[in-house]
């Protein structure tokens, strides 16, 4: 079954569920109570069955690998999510929460970018909501924090990062290489170094469809092992550690058609266009790092 067919199946199932719920709500009270009790009993049975299957699969090494593949199926994933067997990872929950309030932010000239989650703290960047806007920066921040805390109750704080240019994916066609050695380039490189950015590799040394392992050595912190990835005309960077068992990704397989990085250890695939989110293991995400390119040199900041 193709991905398109799988997605269509999920949509059809969701439509049938919505239609059935609507029909039950229209029943008289006695019939509605009986239908809801039947639905609850069937859900309880299915949840118990799925829980037992997942536990048995996770208890066996071969079963775990099969489970990772099964979870990648949209219909299976939908069923596991509906019955609470798996839950969206915190980054997904946070992104969904911000998407819900984004129309309100846009209507007041503001916006929010989710950077990362670390130790129960959400790091975001806020834009807009300034001169002439009806929403103050304080109100904007409060709205973002309320939304994130409602989605992830375990959050202890929301920190606002400065709005410096820190793209995580750079389209190669947007790069304009300037002559090396100019005062402008030197000044920009000095500015990057003072802000904690590290010179990683020459862009020309990472052809499309390849990656390069690099060691980032900031002036005021420990070295960080990373990879610079050029895939599908885009350049990005991740910490050189698989989100599954921390295996290095020096020999990871790249698929430009699918825009994925696949760890050869257990075959887990991570989506480059979705911030390194794993397509088969819920909650596993590569740590993406900010990237900039100056005079054909790829610069990476160890702390995104």
Tab-separated table of C-alpha atoms in Angstrom:
chain	number	residue	atom	x	y	z
A	1	UNK	CA	0.000	0.000	0.000
A	2	UNK	CA	1.405	3.414	-0.911
A	3	UNK	CA	1.709	6.331	1.476
A	4	UNK	CA	-1.105	8.146	-0.348
A	5	UNK	CA	-3.406	5.138	0.049
A	6	UNK	CA	-2.501	4.852	3.727
A	7	UNK	CA	-3.258	8.529	4.304
A	8	UNK	CA	-6.584	8.100	2.494
A	9	UNK	CA	-7.470	5.155	4.750
A	10	UNK	CA	-6.742	7.239	7.845
A	11	UNK	CA	-8.927	10.062	6.555
A	12	UNK	CA	-11.786	7.681	5.771
A	13	UNK	CA	-11.582	6.060	9.205
A	14	UNK	CA	-11.524	9.466	10.892
A	15	UNK	CA	-14.551	10.562	8.846
A	16	UNK	CA	-16.477	7.403	9.823
A	17	UNK	CA	-15.641	7.924	13.491
A	18	UNK	CA	-16.777	11.557	13.342
A	19	UNK	CA	-20.003	10.560	11.571
A	20	UNK	CA	-20.706	7.809	14.107
A	21	UNK	CA	-20.139	10.153	17.047
A	22	UNK	CA	-22.500	12.652	15.470
A	23	UNK	CA	-25.170	10.009	14.964
A	24	UNK	CA	-24.879	8.851	18.580
A	25	UNK	CA	-25.319	12.413	19.842
A	26	UNK	CA	-28.612	12.623	17.911
A	27	UNK	CA	-30.084	9.531	19.582
A	28	UNK	CA	-32.630	9.764	22.393
A	29	UNK	CA	-30.998	9.676	25.879
A	30	UNK	CA	-31.630	5.972	26.551
A	31	UNK	CA	-30.348	4.801	23.162
A	32	UNK	CA	-27.389	7.207	23.370
A	33	UNK	CA	-26.400	5.851	26.784
A	34	UNK	CA	-26.526	2.261	25.462
A	35	UNK	CA	-24.463	3.157	22.381
A	36	UNK	CA	-21.878	5.021	24.444
A	37	UNK	CA	-21.588	2.097	26.877
A	38	UNK	CA	-21.061	-0.308	23.963
A	39	UNK	CA	-18.423	1.980	22.440
A	40	UNK	CA	-16.643	2.320	25.782
A	41	UNK	CA	-16.653	-1.452	26.329
A	42	UNK	CA	-15.246	-2.084	22.839
A	43	UNK	CA	-12.594	0.596	23.348
A	44	UNK	CA	-11.622	-0.936	26.691
A	45	UNK	CA	-11.252	-4.366	25.087
A	46	UNK	CA	-9.226	-2.989	22.173
A	47	UNK	CA	-6.984	-0.950	24.487
A	48	UNK	CA	-6.260	-3.990	26.638
A	49	UNK	CA	-5.519	-6.103	23.554
A	50	UNK	CA	-3.211	-3.504	21.995
A	51	UNK	CA	-1.402	-2.917	25.292
A	52	UNK	CA	-0.686	-6.639	25.626
A	53	UNK	CA	0.551	-6.866	22.030
A	54	UNK	CA	2.839	-3.850	22.396
A	55	UNK	CA	4.292	-5.134	25.685
A	56	UNK	CA	5.012	-8.536	24.158
A	57	UNK	CA	6.642	-6.980	21.108
A	58	UNK	CA	8.783	-4.628	23.199
A	59	UNK	CA	9.963	-7.543	25.353
A	60	UNK	CA	11.627	-9.222	22.364
A	61	UNK	CA	14.431	-7.686	20.281
A	62	UNK	CA	12.902	-8.836	17.001
A	63	UNK	CA	9.518	-7.693	18.224
A	64	UNK	CA	10.843	-4.202	18.975
A	65	UNK	CA	12.144	-3.822	15.437
A	66	UNK	CA	8.795	-4.978	14.059
A	67	UNK	CA	6.977	-2.573	16.392
A	68	UNK	CA	9.060	0.355	15.096
A	69	UNK	CA	8.044	-0.549	11.538
A	70	UNK	CA	4.378	-1.002	12.474
A	71	UNK	CA	4.163	2.384	14.193
A	72	UNK	CA	5.271	3.956	10.906
A	73	UNK	CA	1.989	2.780	9.337
A	74	UNK	CA	-0.514	5.704	9.562
A	75	UNK	CA	-3.481	3.444	10.390
A	76	UNK	CA	-1.603	1.574	13.133
A	77	UNK	CA	-0.275	4.837	14.551
A	78	UNK	CA	-3.760	6.336	14.564
A	79	UNK	CA	-5.137	3.324	16.456
A	80	UNK	CA	-2.355	3.421	19.041
A	81	UNK	CA	-2.830	7.159	19.548
A	82	UNK	CA	-6.634	6.867	19.894
A	83	UNK	CA	-6.278	4.177	22.544
A	84	UNK	CA	-3.523	5.997	24.449
A	85	UNK	CA	-0.861	3.336	23.785
A	86	UNK	CA	1.497	5.963	22.391
A	87	UNK	CA	1.406	9.701	22.822
A	88	UNK	CA	2.713	12.508	20.644
A	89	UNK	CA	6.211	13.561	21.671
A	90	UNK	CA	6.505	16.888	23.565
A	91	UNK	CA	7.886	18.751	20.534
A	92	UNK	CA	4.865	17.685	18.476
A	93	UNK	CA	2.467	18.687	21.250
A	94	UNK	CA	4.195	22.065	21.593
A	95	UNK	CA	4.159	22.695	17.849
A	96	UNK	CA	0.462	21.795	17.645
A	97	UNK	CA	-0.334	24.131	20.552
A	98	UNK	CA	1.460	27.039	18.875
A	99	UNK	CA	-0.220	26.324	15.542
A	100	UNK	CA	-3.598	26.701	17.261
A	101	UNK	CA	-2.813	30.225	18.478
A	102	UNK	CA	-0.825	31.322	15.420
A	103	UNK	CA	-3.859	32.835	13.609
A	104	UNK	CA	-4.478	35.033	16.660
A	105	UNK	CA	-0.821	36.083	16.750
A	106	UNK	CA	-0.810	36.863	13.029
A	107	UNK	CA	-3.929	38.996	13.357
A	108	UNK	CA	-1.963	41.240	15.731
A	109	UNK	CA	1.250	41.264	13.694
A	110	UNK	CA	3.056	38.773	15.923
A	111	UNK	CA	4.418	35.255	15.528
A	112	UNK	CA	6.257	32.587	17.480
A	113	UNK	CA	8.955	30.049	16.590
A	114	UNK	CA	9.542	26.958	18.726
A	115	UNK	CA	13.303	26.421	19.103
A	116	UNK	CA	13.598	23.367	21.353
A	117	UNK	CA	12.612	21.727	24.636
A	118	UNK	CA	15.182	21.003	27.296
A	119	UNK	CA	14.739	19.853	30.912
A	120	UNK	CA	11.026	20.757	30.968
A	121	UNK	CA	11.717	24.239	29.607
A	122	UNK	CA	10.382	25.431	26.252
A	123	UNK	CA	12.593	27.841	24.295
A	124	UNK	CA	10.825	30.092	21.796
A	125	UNK	CA	11.475	33.185	19.679
A	126	UNK	CA	8.835	35.906	19.393
A	127	UNK	CA	8.474	38.362	16.539
A	128	UNK	CA	6.219	41.332	15.873
A	129	UNK	CA	3.855	42.767	18.477
A	130	UNK	CA	5.642	46.066	18.728
A	131	UNK	CA	5.137	49.617	17.466
A	132	UNK	CA	1.509	50.228	16.505
A	133	UNK	CA	0.380	46.694	17.314
A	134	UNK	CA	-2.609	46.084	19.551
A	135	UNK	CA	-0.910	43.118	21.248
A	136	UNK	CA	2.027	43.949	23.510
A	137	UNK	CA	5.088	41.728	23.738
A	138	UNK	CA	4.073	40.811	27.307
A	139	UNK	CA	0.602	39.734	26.178
A	140	UNK	CA	2.134	37.781	23.304
A	141	UNK	CA	4.497	35.974	25.666
A	142	UNK	CA	1.694	35.186	28.135
A	143	UNK	CA	-0.497	33.751	25.372
A	144	UNK	CA	2.351	31.522	24.164
A	145	UNK	CA	3.169	30.344	27.686
A	146	UNK	CA	-0.464	29.546	28.524
A	147	UNK	CA	-0.832	27.554	25.325
A	148	UNK	CA	2.352	25.540	25.896
A	149	UNK	CA	1.586	24.811	29.551
A	150	UNK	CA	-1.915	23.602	28.634
A	151	UNK	CA	-0.450	21.231	26.029
A	152	UNK	CA	2.461	20.027	28.197
A	153	UNK	CA	1.575	20.232	31.930
A	154	UNK	CA	5.097	19.094	32.909
A	155	UNK	CA	6.663	22.304	31.577
A	156	UNK	CA	8.266	24.367	34.316
A	157	UNK	CA	9.082	27.485	32.288
A	158	UNK	CA	9.023	29.147	28.879
A	159	UNK	CA	12.169	31.059	27.902
A	160	UNK	CA	12.242	33.637	25.103
A	161	UNK	CA	15.400	33.523	22.978
A	162	UNK	CA	16.846	36.537	21.129
A	163	UNK	CA	15.748	36.874	17.525
A	164	UNK	CA	19.142	36.440	15.884
A	165	UNK	CA	19.249	34.788	12.456
A	166	UNK	CA	19.562	31.054	13.199
A	167	UNK	CA	18.087	29.056	10.321
A	168	UNK	CA	18.209	25.279	10.731
A	169	UNK	CA	17.714	24.447	7.060
A	170	UNK	CA	19.235	26.525	4.253
A	171	UNK	CA	18.151	26.115	0.596
A	172	UNK	CA	21.356	25.994	-1.438
A	173	UNK	CA	19.876	28.065	-4.257
A	174	UNK	CA	19.520	30.977	-1.834
A	175	UNK	CA	23.256	31.087	-1.126
A	176	UNK	CA	25.301	33.805	-2.767
A	177	UNK	CA	29.034	33.146	-2.381
A	178	UNK	CA	31.044	36.320	-1.919
A	179	UNK	CA	34.768	36.709	-2.577
A	180	UNK	CA	36.799	35.477	0.389
A	181	UNK	CA	39.007	37.818	2.345
A	182	UNK	CA	36.777	40.890	2.178
A	183	UNK	CA	36.276	43.112	5.180
A	184	UNK	CA	32.570	42.347	5.226
A	185	UNK	CA	33.177	38.599	5.384
A	186	UNK	CA	35.855	38.932	8.081
A	187	UNK	CA	33.598	41.117	10.192
A	188	UNK	CA	30.718	38.685	9.839
A	189	UNK	CA	32.893	35.712	10.782
A	190	UNK	CA	34.205	37.529	13.863
A	191	UNK	CA	30.626	38.342	14.839
A	192	UNK	CA	29.607	34.685	14.496
A	193	UNK	CA	32.552	33.445	16.579
A	194	UNK	CA	31.756	35.890	19.372
A	195	UNK	CA	28.142	34.644	19.370
A	196	UNK	CA	29.175	31.016	19.836
A	197	UNK	CA	29.056	29.810	16.224
A	198	UNK	CA	31.677	27.327	14.998
A	199	UNK	CA	33.281	26.983	11.596
A	200	UNK	CA	32.204	23.471	10.480
A	201	UNK	CA	33.103	22.717	6.846
A	202	UNK	CA	33.267	24.258	3.385
A	203	UNK	CA	29.922	23.968	1.622
A	204	UNK	CA	31.695	22.675	-1.490
A	205	UNK	CA	33.005	19.730	0.583
A	206	UNK	CA	29.467	18.434	1.172
A	207	UNK	CA	27.935	17.521	-2.224
A	208	UNK	CA	24.182	17.048	-2.476
A	209	UNK	CA	23.227	13.619	-1.171
A	210	UNK	CA	26.145	13.416	1.276
A	211	UNK	CA	26.964	14.317	4.880
A	212	UNK	CA	30.135	15.194	6.746
A	213	UNK	CA	30.943	14.467	10.378
A	214	UNK	CA	32.495	17.499	12.099
A	215	UNK	CA	33.698	18.474	15.558
A	216	UNK	CA	32.449	21.836	16.789
A	217	UNK	CA	34.707	23.509	19.326
A	218	UNK	CA	33.160	26.671	20.814
A	219	UNK	CA	35.483	29.044	22.643
A	220	UNK	CA	33.630	28.782	25.935
A	221	UNK	CA	32.283	25.236	26.007
A	222	UNK	CA	32.917	21.533	25.358
A	223	UNK	CA	33.344	20.114	21.876
A	224	UNK	CA	30.207	18.845	20.144
A	225	UNK	CA	30.196	16.081	17.532
A	226	UNK	CA	27.839	16.960	14.670
A	227	UNK	CA	26.973	16.125	11.077
A	228	UNK	CA	26.389	18.583	8.237
A	229	UNK	CA	23.828	17.225	5.778
A	230	UNK	CA	23.264	18.345	2.180
A	231	UNK	CA	20.066	16.731	0.973
A	232	UNK	CA	17.612	17.717	-1.714
A	233	UNK	CA	19.270	21.095	-2.196
A	234	UNK	CA	19.088	21.930	1.523
A	235	UNK	CA	21.853	22.138	4.110
A	236	UNK	CA	21.232	21.429	7.777
A	237	UNK	CA	23.056	20.027	10.794
A	238	UNK	CA	22.359	17.618	13.653
A	239	UNK	CA	24.203	16.341	16.712
A	240	UNK	CA	26.055	13.203	15.615
A	241	UNK	CA	23.993	10.819	17.720
A	242	UNK	CA	21.035	8.633	16.781
A	243	UNK	CA	17.995	9.365	18.952
A	244	UNK	CA	17.469	5.638	19.479
A	245	UNK	CA	20.696	4.320	21.038
A	246	UNK	CA	23.098	7.259	20.524
A	247	UNK	CA	24.908	5.543	17.636
A	248	UNK	CA	27.080	7.867	15.515
A	249	UNK	CA	25.616	8.803	12.151
A	250	UNK	CA	28.821	9.101	10.112
A	251	UNK	CA	27.636	6.292	7.802
A	252	UNK	CA	23.926	7.116	7.859
A	253	UNK	CA	21.996	6.567	4.631
A	254	UNK	CA	20.484	9.603	2.904
A	255	UNK	CA	17.372	9.537	0.716
A	256	UNK	CA	16.800	12.759	-1.224
A	257	UNK	CA	13.450	11.538	-2.557
A	258	UNK	CA	12.133	10.862	0.941
A	259	UNK	CA	14.247	13.600	2.604
A	260	UNK	CA	15.367	11.223	5.343
A	261	UNK	CA	18.472	10.189	7.255
A	262	UNK	CA	18.471	6.491	8.148
A	263	UNK	CA	20.648	5.110	10.931
A	264	UNK	CA	22.132	1.783	9.727
A	265	UNK	CA	22.119	0.402	13.275
A	266	UNK	CA	18.374	-0.333	13.524
A	267	UNK	CA	17.054	1.260	10.353
A	268	UNK	CA	15.325	4.200	12.006
A	269	UNK	CA	14.589	7.029	9.559
A	270	UNK	CA	14.567	10.703	10.533
A	271	UNK	CA	12.819	13.409	8.521
A	272	UNK	CA	15.138	16.287	7.572
A	273	UNK	CA	12.221	18.563	6.728
A	274	UNK	CA	10.568	17.979	10.130
A	275	UNK	CA	13.500	18.859	12.358
A	276	UNK	CA	14.903	15.335	12.530
A	277	UNK	CA	11.699	13.658	13.757
A	278	UNK	CA	11.780	9.861	13.600
A	279	UNK	CA	9.218	8.354	11.252
A	280	UNK	CA	9.009	5.006	13.039
A	281	UNK	CA	9.775	5.533	16.726
A	282	UNK	CA	7.410	7.986	18.473
A	283	UNK	CA	9.176	10.677	20.476
A	284	UNK	CA	12.637	10.055	18.982
A	285	UNK	CA	14.072	13.166	17.331
A	286	UNK	CA	17.589	14.106	16.260
A	287	UNK	CA	18.915	17.292	17.853
A	288	UNK	CA	18.964	19.844	15.052
A	289	UNK	CA	21.486	22.683	15.176
A	290	UNK	CA	21.272	26.211	13.710
A	291	UNK	CA	23.196	26.743	10.467
A	292	UNK	CA	24.513	29.759	8.569
A	293	UNK	CA	26.723	29.986	5.482
A	294	UNK	CA	29.221	32.795	4.976
A	295	UNK	CA	31.606	32.878	2.005
A	296	UNK	CA	31.014	29.165	1.224
A	297	UNK	CA	31.760	28.173	4.850
A	298	UNK	CA	29.092	26.336	6.828
A	299	UNK	CA	28.823	27.675	10.390
A	300	UNK	CA	26.973	25.714	13.060
A	301	UNK	CA	25.996	26.803	16.568
A	302	UNK	CA	26.339	23.930	19.106
A	303	UNK	CA	23.465	25.128	21.298
A	304	UNK	CA	20.288	25.604	19.253
